[in-house]
């Protein structure tokens, strides 16, 4: 059993202070480029730091126990505050918004946040793609309301079809059948292009890769395999528990014919593989799988994602140790123009590329430039 590393410093308290540039400030142009030439396109918003699961790779029970200090309600951004910030990000070029957490469906009346977000428009007049990542436990109950509020897509996390393995991985004895019922409810509510995310841990659930692929093949649901990542500082990550995507695809191809597919969008995290027909051509009716190789194949060079934490800090990388306190600006009375003006230079100075540097950094959560501990994924969202 890997030794658990308990963070001594609560990184949620560490914050960088954004400032509004003095003098005349131009309006957002829908285009911001960071220090490495990467545009800002994708905003992930964590709406709660709480979760009803205790996946060992994300919120291990030993750390996230009954004494863990979750954020008080007053620290959370309100739906109005989230919407105001999201509007500025969309003005700066964000075309995709993902609600996440923690478990986002634990946030009460989430559909009341989705409604105003669905009304945002990019500078070209397009509605941003509005998606949600959930563990699926409450989806059967909420799918219809989410759809009615204007949510475009859902991604459901599911690590195994074997009930015993799944109950062990979520560590709260939650049954597989209820997550599958959530996926069915989402389909019945009219969601298409549903994705299922499976975090693969060698020795824990890698034997479930093929059964999962067989189960979702031809159902219209796209299964994506995620390499187990060294996010946060509490999951006791070890490289030997990572199943490299190349090995995973090779294993799948021994049983199911797959052909490589091109990326659909720049900055897309998943490498896509299509199920092939007898002639070796992709058969769209059988669908596709994706692999997200955050560990073995860094995709930092196209990374266009920003993350807004539950309490309004802006993180520029999943592996960052500090975020920019946008809530301070909001609650200090900043105008929309001032918020937009503050966001621009934060993105413009961004040079984060943790995954590309992983191999050359000191071990155990010490991000480039300092020995601070990284924030947890449940806090900034996946
Ligand atoms: N609770 C929701 C869920 O599980 O879908 C949303 C938040 S969760 C942090 C978002 C995604 O991050 C999930 O798909 C989860 O499997 C993934 N994740 C969490 N910890 C991870 C890790 N150590 N490595 C890879 N993926 C991880
Ligand atoms: Fe909860 Fe999602 Fe983290 Fe699992 S991965 S503990 S469901 S936030
Ligand atoms: Fe983006 Fe950071 Fe992940 Fe690289 S490590 S892809 S910069 S979030």
Tab-separated table of C-alpha atoms and ligand atoms in Angstrom:
chain	number	residue	atom	x	y	z
A	1	UNK	CA	0.000	0.000	0.000
A	2	UNK	CA	1.443	3.380	-0.973
A	3	UNK	CA	2.221	5.780	1.814
A	4	UNK	CA	-0.267	8.634	1.946
A	5	UNK	CA	1.092	12.156	1.823
A	6	UNK	CA	-0.980	14.531	3.914
A	7	UNK	CA	-0.683	18.193	2.943
A	8	UNK	CA	0.696	20.312	5.766
A	9	UNK	CA	-0.268	23.596	4.188
A	10	UNK	CA	-3.788	24.300	2.996
A	11	UNK	CA	-3.164	25.568	-0.516
A	12	UNK	CA	-6.696	26.870	-0.744
A	13	UNK	CA	-5.494	29.780	1.366
A	14	UNK	CA	-2.634	30.705	-0.923
A	15	UNK	CA	-3.755	33.220	-3.495
A	16	UNK	CA	-2.300	35.524	-6.065
A	17	UNK	CA	-3.806	38.980	-6.168
A	18	UNK	CA	-5.126	40.104	-9.524
A	19	UNK	CA	-4.969	43.755	-10.393
A	20	UNK	CA	-6.906	45.886	-12.828
A	21	UNK	CA	-4.563	47.649	-15.280
A	22	UNK	CA	-4.621	51.415	-14.806
A	23	UNK	CA	-5.776	53.809	-17.516
A	24	UNK	CA	-7.906	53.179	-20.569
A	25	UNK	CA	-8.720	49.505	-20.958
A	26	UNK	CA	-9.737	48.030	-24.291
A	27	UNK	CA	-12.785	45.824	-24.586
A	28	UNK	CA	-12.217	42.061	-24.847
A	29	UNK	CA	-11.566	41.007	-28.433
A	30	UNK	CA	-12.421	37.322	-28.142
A	31	UNK	CA	-8.753	36.468	-28.486
A	32	UNK	CA	-6.182	36.154	-25.727
A	33	UNK	CA	-2.863	34.433	-26.156
A	34	UNK	CA	-0.667	33.207	-23.291
A	35	UNK	CA	3.132	33.423	-23.040
A	36	UNK	CA	3.430	30.227	-25.111
A	37	UNK	CA	0.958	31.379	-27.780
A	38	UNK	CA	-1.982	29.311	-26.495
A	39	UNK	CA	-5.481	30.806	-26.755
A	40	UNK	CA	-8.037	30.775	-23.921
A	41	UNK	CA	-10.914	28.552	-25.061
A	42	UNK	CA	-12.078	26.280	-22.255
A	43	UNK	CA	-13.279	27.202	-18.748
A	44	UNK	CA	-13.867	24.551	-16.076
A	45	UNK	CA	-15.881	25.726	-13.128
A	46	UNK	CA	-15.889	23.832	-9.831
A	47	UNK	CA	-19.256	24.442	-8.185
A	48	UNK	CA	-18.581	22.529	-4.965
A	49	UNK	CA	-15.597	20.992	-3.189
A	50	UNK	CA	-17.794	18.278	-1.690
A	51	UNK	CA	-18.459	14.815	-3.018
A	52	UNK	CA	-20.500	11.786	-2.002
A	53	UNK	CA	-17.767	9.443	-3.351
A	54	UNK	CA	-14.276	8.894	-1.971
A	55	UNK	CA	-12.418	7.675	-5.045
A	56	UNK	CA	-8.983	6.804	-3.716
A	57	UNK	CA	-7.251	8.584	-6.623
A	58	UNK	CA	-9.061	11.857	-5.889
A	59	UNK	CA	-10.506	12.186	-2.374
A	60	UNK	CA	-8.979	9.389	-0.288
A	61	UNK	CA	-10.982	8.680	2.854
A	62	UNK	CA	-7.925	8.984	5.065
A	63	UNK	CA	-7.697	12.692	4.206
A	64	UNK	CA	-11.255	13.626	3.281
A	65	UNK	CA	-12.783	12.278	6.491
A	66	UNK	CA	-15.458	13.694	8.780
A	67	UNK	CA	-12.980	16.211	10.183
A	68	UNK	CA	-11.978	17.629	6.801
A	69	UNK	CA	-12.772	21.332	6.599
A	70	UNK	CA	-14.800	21.904	3.436
A	71	UNK	CA	-15.404	25.454	2.329
A	72	UNK	CA	-18.200	27.273	4.157
A	73	UNK	CA	-21.213	28.329	2.064
A	74	UNK	CA	-20.185	31.997	2.269
A	75	UNK	CA	-16.871	31.219	0.538
A	76	UNK	CA	-18.526	29.677	-2.492
A	77	UNK	CA	-19.134	31.817	-5.514
A	78	UNK	CA	-22.853	32.436	-5.908
A	79	UNK	CA	-24.529	31.587	-9.217
A	80	UNK	CA	-24.638	35.326	-10.022
A	81	UNK	CA	-20.908	35.638	-9.356
A	82	UNK	CA	-20.092	32.581	-11.475
A	83	UNK	CA	-22.222	33.917	-14.321
A	84	UNK	CA	-20.584	37.341	-14.201
A	85	UNK	CA	-17.126	35.833	-14.375
A	86	UNK	CA	-18.112	33.335	-17.070
A	87	UNK	CA	-19.433	36.208	-19.181
A	88	UNK	CA	-16.002	37.877	-19.111
A	89	UNK	CA	-14.268	34.633	-20.030
A	90	UNK	CA	-16.619	34.104	-22.958
A	91	UNK	CA	-15.911	37.674	-24.088
A	92	UNK	CA	-12.213	36.746	-24.040
A	93	UNK	CA	-12.726	33.710	-26.283
A	94	UNK	CA	-13.956	30.828	-24.123
A	95	UNK	CA	-16.249	28.650	-26.232
A	96	UNK	CA	-16.634	25.713	-23.891
A	97	UNK	CA	-17.723	25.730	-20.252
A	98	UNK	CA	-17.589	22.612	-18.109
A	99	UNK	CA	-19.234	22.422	-14.683
A	100	UNK	CA	-17.404	20.127	-12.325
A	101	UNK	CA	-16.309	19.740	-8.708
A	102	UNK	CA	-16.342	17.829	-6.295
A	103	UNK	CA	-19.619	16.379	-7.381
A	104	UNK	CA	-21.423	19.209	-9.202
A	105	UNK	CA	-24.879	17.671	-8.765
A	106	UNK	CA	-24.519	18.102	-5.007
A	107	UNK	CA	-24.761	21.872	-5.515
A	108	UNK	CA	-28.403	22.744	-4.864
A	109	UNK	CA	-30.515	23.920	-7.814
A	110	UNK	CA	-27.628	23.656	-10.267
A	111	UNK	CA	-30.097	24.110	-13.120
A	112	UNK	CA	-30.491	27.732	-11.953
A	113	UNK	CA	-26.834	28.274	-12.857
A	114	UNK	CA	-27.143	26.452	-16.171
A	115	UNK	CA	-29.972	28.697	-17.357
A	116	UNK	CA	-27.996	31.981	-17.407
A	117	UNK	CA	-24.822	30.254	-18.636
A	118	UNK	CA	-26.785	28.861	-21.591
A	119	UNK	CA	-27.720	32.414	-22.543
A	120	UNK	CA	-24.129	33.642	-22.852
A	121	UNK	CA	-22.889	34.387	-26.356
A	122	UNK	CA	-19.374	34.472	-27.785
A	123	UNK	CA	-18.250	37.589	-29.699
A	124	UNK	CA	-19.323	35.704	-32.886
A	125	UNK	CA	-22.810	35.255	-31.417
A	126	UNK	CA	-22.480	31.537	-30.703
A	127	UNK	CA	-23.693	29.889	-27.481
A	128	UNK	CA	-20.728	28.297	-25.674
A	129	UNK	CA	-20.749	24.522	-25.459
A	130	UNK	CA	-22.058	23.837	-21.947
A	131	UNK	CA	-21.114	20.524	-20.364
A	132	UNK	CA	-21.026	18.798	-16.980
A	133	UNK	CA	-18.809	16.079	-15.490
A	134	UNK	CA	-20.524	13.970	-12.849
A	135	UNK	CA	-20.054	10.716	-10.999
A	136	UNK	CA	-23.596	9.888	-12.143
A	137	UNK	CA	-24.965	9.095	-8.698
A	138	UNK	CA	-27.670	11.780	-8.872
A	139	UNK	CA	-28.065	11.878	-12.622
A	140	UNK	CA	-31.181	9.710	-12.849
A	141	UNK	CA	-32.954	12.261	-10.656
A	142	UNK	CA	-31.583	15.379	-12.337
A	143	UNK	CA	-31.059	14.633	-16.034
A	144	UNK	CA	-34.379	16.038	-17.268
A	145	UNK	CA	-34.050	19.310	-15.317
A	146	UNK	CA	-30.462	19.775	-16.538
A	147	UNK	CA	-31.537	19.273	-20.144
A	148	UNK	CA	-34.471	21.643	-19.775
A	149	UNK	CA	-32.168	24.307	-18.305
A	150	UNK	CA	-30.000	24.241	-21.434
A	151	UNK	CA	-27.114	21.888	-20.646
A	152	UNK	CA	-25.663	20.581	-23.927
A	153	UNK	CA	-23.726	17.493	-22.876
A	154	UNK	CA	-22.802	15.280	-19.938
A	155	UNK	CA	-19.715	13.241	-19.110
A	156	UNK	CA	-20.174	10.488	-16.559
A	157	UNK	CA	-17.261	8.985	-14.647
A	158	UNK	CA	-17.386	5.203	-14.290
A	159	UNK	CA	-14.332	3.110	-13.486
A	160	UNK	CA	-15.702	-0.422	-13.713
A	161	UNK	CA	-18.760	-2.498	-14.597
A	162	UNK	CA	-17.830	-5.044	-11.966
A	163	UNK	CA	-19.888	-4.046	-8.962
A	164	UNK	CA	-17.337	-5.152	-6.374
A	165	UNK	CA	-14.491	-3.304	-8.103
A	166	UNK	CA	-16.603	-0.172	-8.540
A	167	UNK	CA	-17.787	-0.142	-4.926
A	168	UNK	CA	-14.174	-0.473	-3.807
A	169	UNK	CA	-12.993	2.340	-6.067
A	170	UNK	CA	-15.681	4.832	-5.050
A	171	UNK	CA	-15.079	3.673	-1.459
A	172	UNK	CA	-18.634	4.461	-0.345
A	173	UNK	CA	-20.156	1.178	-1.564
A	174	UNK	CA	-22.074	2.852	-4.376
A	175	UNK	CA	-23.486	0.316	-6.895
A	176	UNK	CA	-22.724	0.322	-10.634
A	177	UNK	CA	-26.373	-0.129	-11.588
A	178	UNK	CA	-27.315	3.329	-10.256
A	179	UNK	CA	-24.666	5.015	-12.413
A	180	UNK	CA	-25.838	3.033	-15.451
A	181	UNK	CA	-29.390	4.156	-14.628
A	182	UNK	CA	-28.099	7.756	-14.602
A	183	UNK	CA	-26.599	7.308	-18.086
A	184	UNK	CA	-29.882	5.834	-19.349
A	185	UNK	CA	-31.834	8.706	-17.809
A	186	UNK	CA	-29.530	11.181	-19.553
A	187	UNK	CA	-30.170	9.433	-22.891
A	188	UNK	CA	-33.914	9.423	-22.211
A	189	UNK	CA	-33.782	13.148	-21.389
A	190	UNK	CA	-32.387	13.778	-24.879
A	191	UNK	CA	-28.650	14.109	-24.244
A	192	UNK	CA	-26.605	12.768	-27.131
A	193	UNK	CA	-22.798	12.588	-27.448
A	194	UNK	CA	-22.594	11.297	-23.846
A	195	UNK	CA	-19.083	10.471	-22.703
A	196	UNK	CA	-17.973	8.053	-20.006
A	197	UNK	CA	-14.618	8.652	-18.316
A	198	UNK	CA	-12.755	5.696	-16.852
A	199	UNK	CA	-9.627	6.339	-14.787
A	200	UNK	CA	-7.444	3.276	-15.254
A	201	UNK	CA	-5.222	2.104	-12.417
A	202	UNK	CA	-2.975	-0.823	-13.173
A	203	UNK	CA	-3.690	-3.668	-10.765
A	204	UNK	CA	-6.996	-2.124	-9.654
A	205	UNK	CA	-9.312	-1.895	-12.665
A	206	UNK	CA	-7.206	-2.441	-15.785
A	207	UNK	CA	-8.874	-5.841	-16.266
A	208	UNK	CA	-12.120	-3.893	-16.779
A	209	UNK	CA	-10.891	-2.022	-19.864
A	210	UNK	CA	-12.140	-4.630	-22.352
A	211	UNK	CA	-15.529	-5.279	-20.660
A	212	UNK	CA	-16.138	-1.511	-20.520
A	213	UNK	CA	-15.251	-1.140	-24.218
A	214	UNK	CA	-17.531	-4.031	-25.191
A	215	UNK	CA	-20.384	-2.644	-23.070
A	216	UNK	CA	-20.406	0.839	-24.621
A	217	UNK	CA	-19.475	-0.142	-28.219
A	218	UNK	CA	-22.360	0.696	-30.545
A	219	UNK	CA	-24.428	2.482	-27.870
A	220	UNK	CA	-23.680	6.063	-28.950
A	221	UNK	CA	-21.755	6.610	-25.705
A	222	UNK	CA	-18.051	7.428	-26.134
A	223	UNK	CA	-15.811	5.753	-23.588
A	224	UNK	CA	-12.585	7.539	-22.701
A	225	UNK	CA	-9.736	5.978	-20.769
A	226	UNK	CA	-7.808	8.379	-18.549
A	227	UNK	CA	-4.306	7.697	-17.332
A	228	UNK	CA	-4.161	7.828	-13.551
A	229	UNK	CA	-2.597	11.214	-12.771
A	230	UNK	CA	-0.459	12.664	-10.000
A	231	UNK	CA	-2.911	15.482	-9.290
A	232	UNK	CA	-3.127	16.935	-5.794
A	233	UNK	CA	-0.951	15.749	-2.963
A	234	UNK	CA	-3.019	13.097	-1.234
A	235	UNK	CA	-3.574	10.148	-3.540
A	236	UNK	CA	-0.217	8.409	-3.067
A	237	UNK	CA	0.331	8.306	-6.840
A	238	UNK	CA	2.894	5.895	-8.249
A	239	UNK	CA	4.044	5.607	-11.854
A	240	UNK	CA	3.793	1.818	-11.770
A	241	UNK	CA	0.021	2.144	-11.301
A	242	UNK	CA	-0.318	4.073	-14.561
A	243	UNK	CA	-1.392	2.002	-17.573
A	244	UNK	CA	0.117	3.878	-20.545
A	245	UNK	CA	-2.505	4.564	-23.228
A	246	UNK	CA	-0.339	2.938	-25.903
A	247	UNK	CA	-0.418	-0.326	-23.948
A	248	UNK	CA	-4.148	0.018	-23.344
A	249	UNK	CA	-4.900	0.514	-27.054
A	250	UNK	CA	-2.652	-2.430	-27.977
A	251	UNK	CA	-4.578	-4.617	-25.529
A	252	UNK	CA	-7.935	-3.484	-26.924
A	253	UNK	CA	-6.832	-4.060	-30.529
A	254	UNK	CA	-6.157	-7.730	-29.754
A	255	UNK	CA	-9.934	-8.133	-29.382
A	256	UNK	CA	-11.636	-5.207	-31.139
A	257	UNK	CA	-10.578	-3.684	-34.484
A	258	UNK	CA	-9.744	0.000	-34.028
A	259	UNK	CA	-8.502	2.660	-36.417
A	260	UNK	CA	-6.993	6.026	-35.446
A	261	UNK	CA	-9.225	9.072	-35.968
A	262	UNK	CA	-8.060	12.668	-36.265
A	263	UNK	CA	-8.650	15.319	-33.615
A	264	UNK	CA	-11.902	17.256	-33.986
A	265	UNK	CA	-10.644	20.411	-32.312
A	266	UNK	CA	-7.344	22.008	-31.367
A	267	UNK	CA	-6.613	21.490	-27.687
A	268	UNK	CA	-8.669	18.304	-27.562
A	269	UNK	CA	-7.317	16.148	-24.774
A	270	UNK	CA	-8.368	12.748	-26.069
A	271	UNK	CA	-6.707	10.786	-28.850
A	272	UNK	CA	-9.597	9.180	-30.733
A	273	UNK	CA	-9.874	5.621	-32.026
A	274	UNK	CA	-12.839	4.419	-34.102
A	275	UNK	CA	-14.283	0.917	-34.137
A	276	UNK	CA	-13.688	-0.560	-37.581
A	277	UNK	CA	-15.982	-2.598	-39.839
A	278	UNK	CA	-14.979	-5.792	-41.641
A	279	UNK	CA	-13.239	-3.725	-44.338
A	280	UNK	CA	-11.088	-1.956	-41.739
A	281	UNK	CA	-12.891	1.373	-42.067
A	282	UNK	CA	-14.326	3.329	-39.166
A	283	UNK	CA	-17.964	2.350	-38.626
A	284	UNK	CA	-19.716	5.383	-37.069
A	285	UNK	CA	-22.542	3.134	-35.853
A	286	UNK	CA	-20.055	1.324	-33.613
A	287	UNK	CA	-18.664	4.610	-32.343
A	288	UNK	CA	-15.267	5.337	-30.898
A	289	UNK	CA	-13.107	5.359	-27.779
A	290	UNK	CA	-10.649	7.976	-26.573
A	291	UNK	CA	-7.473	7.859	-24.545
A	292	UNK	CA	-6.317	10.757	-22.404
A	293	UNK	CA	-2.597	10.325	-21.891
A	294	UNK	CA	-1.881	13.085	-19.432
A	295	UNK	CA	1.100	11.220	-18.019
A	296	UNK	CA	2.771	9.472	-20.948
A	297	UNK	CA	2.063	12.020	-23.679
A	298	UNK	CA	1.852	15.572	-22.469
A	299	UNK	CA	-0.523	17.807	-24.389
A	300	UNK	CA	0.475	21.096	-22.750
A	301	UNK	CA	1.418	22.730	-26.044
A	302	UNK	CA	-2.233	23.043	-27.044
A	303	UNK	CA	-3.667	23.456	-23.530
A	304	UNK	CA	-6.334	26.159	-23.697
A	305	UNK	CA	-8.015	25.420	-20.350
A	306	UNK	CA	-8.527	27.672	-17.345
A	307	UNK	CA	-10.060	26.502	-14.078
A	308	UNK	CA	-12.187	28.471	-11.662
A	309	UNK	CA	-12.198	27.033	-8.149
A	310	UNK	CA	-15.251	26.753	-5.929
A	311	UNK	CA	-14.284	29.954	-4.138
A	312	UNK	CA	-13.377	31.920	-7.241
A	313	UNK	CA	-9.662	31.424	-7.711
A	314	UNK	CA	-8.424	31.149	-11.243
A	315	UNK	CA	-5.950	28.316	-11.877
A	316	UNK	CA	-3.983	28.160	-15.093
A	317	UNK	CA	-2.957	24.515	-14.819
A	318	UNK	CA	-4.340	21.389	-13.166
A	319	UNK	CA	-1.027	21.082	-11.360
A	320	UNK	CA	-0.734	24.684	-10.191
A	321	UNK	CA	-0.187	25.428	-6.542
A	322	UNK	CA	-1.672	28.925	-6.508
A	323	UNK	CA	-4.689	30.596	-8.051
A	324	UNK	CA	-5.670	34.183	-8.776
A	325	UNK	CA	-8.319	35.484	-6.389
A	326	UNK	CA	-11.051	36.760	-8.704
A	327	UNK	CA	-13.620	36.635	-5.890
A	328	UNK	CA	-11.736	39.460	-4.154
A	329	UNK	CA	-12.342	41.623	-7.228
A	330	UNK	CA	-15.991	40.591	-7.483
A	331	UNK	CA	-16.724	41.248	-3.840
A	332	UNK	CA	-14.648	44.429	-3.912
A	333	UNK	CA	-17.171	45.918	-6.333
A	334	UNK	CA	-15.271	45.586	-9.623
A	335	UNK	CA	-17.236	46.426	-12.772
A	336	UNK	CA	-17.540	43.938	-15.650
A	337	UNK	CA	-14.952	45.964	-17.569
A	338	UNK	CA	-12.539	45.817	-14.621
A	339	UNK	CA	-13.024	42.037	-14.303
A	340	UNK	CA	-12.313	41.527	-18.000
A	341	UNK	CA	-9.292	43.829	-17.777
A	342	UNK	CA	-7.904	41.875	-14.814
A	343	UNK	CA	-8.332	38.477	-16.475
A	344	UNK	CA	-6.447	39.413	-19.653
A	345	UNK	CA	-2.928	39.894	-18.202
A	346	UNK	CA	-3.288	36.784	-16.021
A	347	UNK	CA	-3.782	34.636	-19.120
A	348	UNK	CA	-1.195	36.566	-21.124
A	349	UNK	CA	1.590	35.767	-18.636
A	350	UNK	CA	0.681	32.050	-18.377
A	351	UNK	CA	3.592	29.699	-19.057
A	352	UNK	CA	2.418	26.548	-17.224
A	353	UNK	CA	3.258	23.195	-18.822
A	354	UNK	CA	3.553	20.809	-15.926
A	355	UNK	CA	3.018	17.535	-17.803
A	356	UNK	CA	5.783	18.347	-20.255
A	357	UNK	CA	8.139	19.052	-17.360
A	358	UNK	CA	6.961	16.243	-15.049
A	359	UNK	CA	10.013	14.058	-15.575
A	360	UNK	CA	12.467	16.832	-14.773
A	361	UNK	CA	10.748	18.149	-11.633
A	362	UNK	CA	11.412	17.148	-8.051
A	363	UNK	CA	8.973	14.415	-6.951
A	364	UNK	CA	5.897	14.693	-4.743
A	365	UNK	CA	3.886	17.668	-5.758
A	366	UNK	CA	6.585	20.294	-5.828
A	367	UNK	CA	5.527	22.369	-8.778
A	368	UNK	CA	8.016	24.302	-10.863
A	369	UNK	CA	9.330	27.337	-9.095
A	370	UNK	CA	8.685	26.294	-5.532
A	371	UNK	CA	8.024	23.589	-3.003
A	372	UNK	CA	4.344	24.378	-2.567
A	373	UNK	CA	1.817	21.595	-2.588
A	374	UNK	CA	-0.579	21.355	-5.463
A	375	UNK	CA	-4.281	21.886	-4.954
A	376	UNK	CA	-6.640	18.941	-4.982
A	377	UNK	CA	-8.649	18.074	-8.082
A	378	UNK	CA	-11.898	18.099	-6.097
A	379	UNK	CA	-11.232	21.787	-5.381
A	380	UNK	CA	-10.349	23.065	-8.839
A	381	UNK	CA	-12.302	20.511	-10.822
A	382	UNK	CA	-11.203	17.932	-13.405
B	1	LIG	N1	-17.191	14.221	-9.348
B	1	LIG	C1	-17.247	14.362	-10.756
B	1	LIG	C2	-16.757	13.114	-11.449
B	1	LIG	O1	-16.127	12.265	-10.805
B	1	LIG	O2	-17.010	13.002	-12.637
B	1	LIG	C3	-16.512	15.570	-11.298
B	1	LIG	C4	-15.194	15.933	-10.669
B	1	LIG	S1	-13.888	14.761	-10.909
B	1	LIG	C5	-12.550	15.553	-10.061
B	1	LIG	C6	-13.537	15.000	-12.631
B	1	LIG	C7	-12.774	13.881	-13.303
B	1	LIG	O3	-11.480	13.794	-12.769
B	1	LIG	C8	-13.396	12.515	-13.149
B	1	LIG	O4	-13.617	11.933	-14.424
B	1	LIG	C9	-12.350	11.754	-12.392
B	1	LIG	O5	-12.354	10.394	-12.717
B	1	LIG	C10	-11.077	12.455	-12.789
B	1	LIG	N2	-9.976	12.265	-11.842
B	1	LIG	C11	-9.967	12.537	-10.513
B	1	LIG	N3	-8.772	12.228	-9.969
B	1	LIG	C12	-7.993	11.747	-10.987
B	1	LIG	C13	-6.658	11.246	-11.078
B	1	LIG	N4	-5.862	11.158	-10.013
B	1	LIG	N5	-6.211	10.862	-12.286
B	1	LIG	C14	-7.000	10.948	-13.386
B	1	LIG	N6	-8.255	11.396	-13.372
B	1	LIG	C15	-8.758	11.785	-12.181
B	2	LIG	FE1	-15.785	12.616	-6.197
B	2	LIG	FE2	-15.341	12.808	-8.773
B	2	LIG	FE3	-13.298	12.914	-7.054
B	2	LIG	FE4	-14.556	10.604	-7.365
B	2	LIG	S1	-13.395	11.713	-8.943
B	2	LIG	S2	-14.026	11.556	-5.406
B	2	LIG	S3	-16.624	11.269	-7.766
B	2	LIG	S4	-14.907	14.401	-7.248
B	3	LIG	FE1	-2.656	22.039	-19.330
B	3	LIG	FE2	-1.225	21.994	-17.081
B	3	LIG	FE3	-2.353	19.752	-18.003
B	3	LIG	FE4	-0.242	20.840	-19.275
B	3	LIG	S1	-0.251	19.990	-17.226
B	3	LIG	S2	-2.121	20.038	-20.228
B	3	LIG	S3	-0.661	23.047	-18.970
B	3	LIG	S4	-3.438	21.587	-17.292
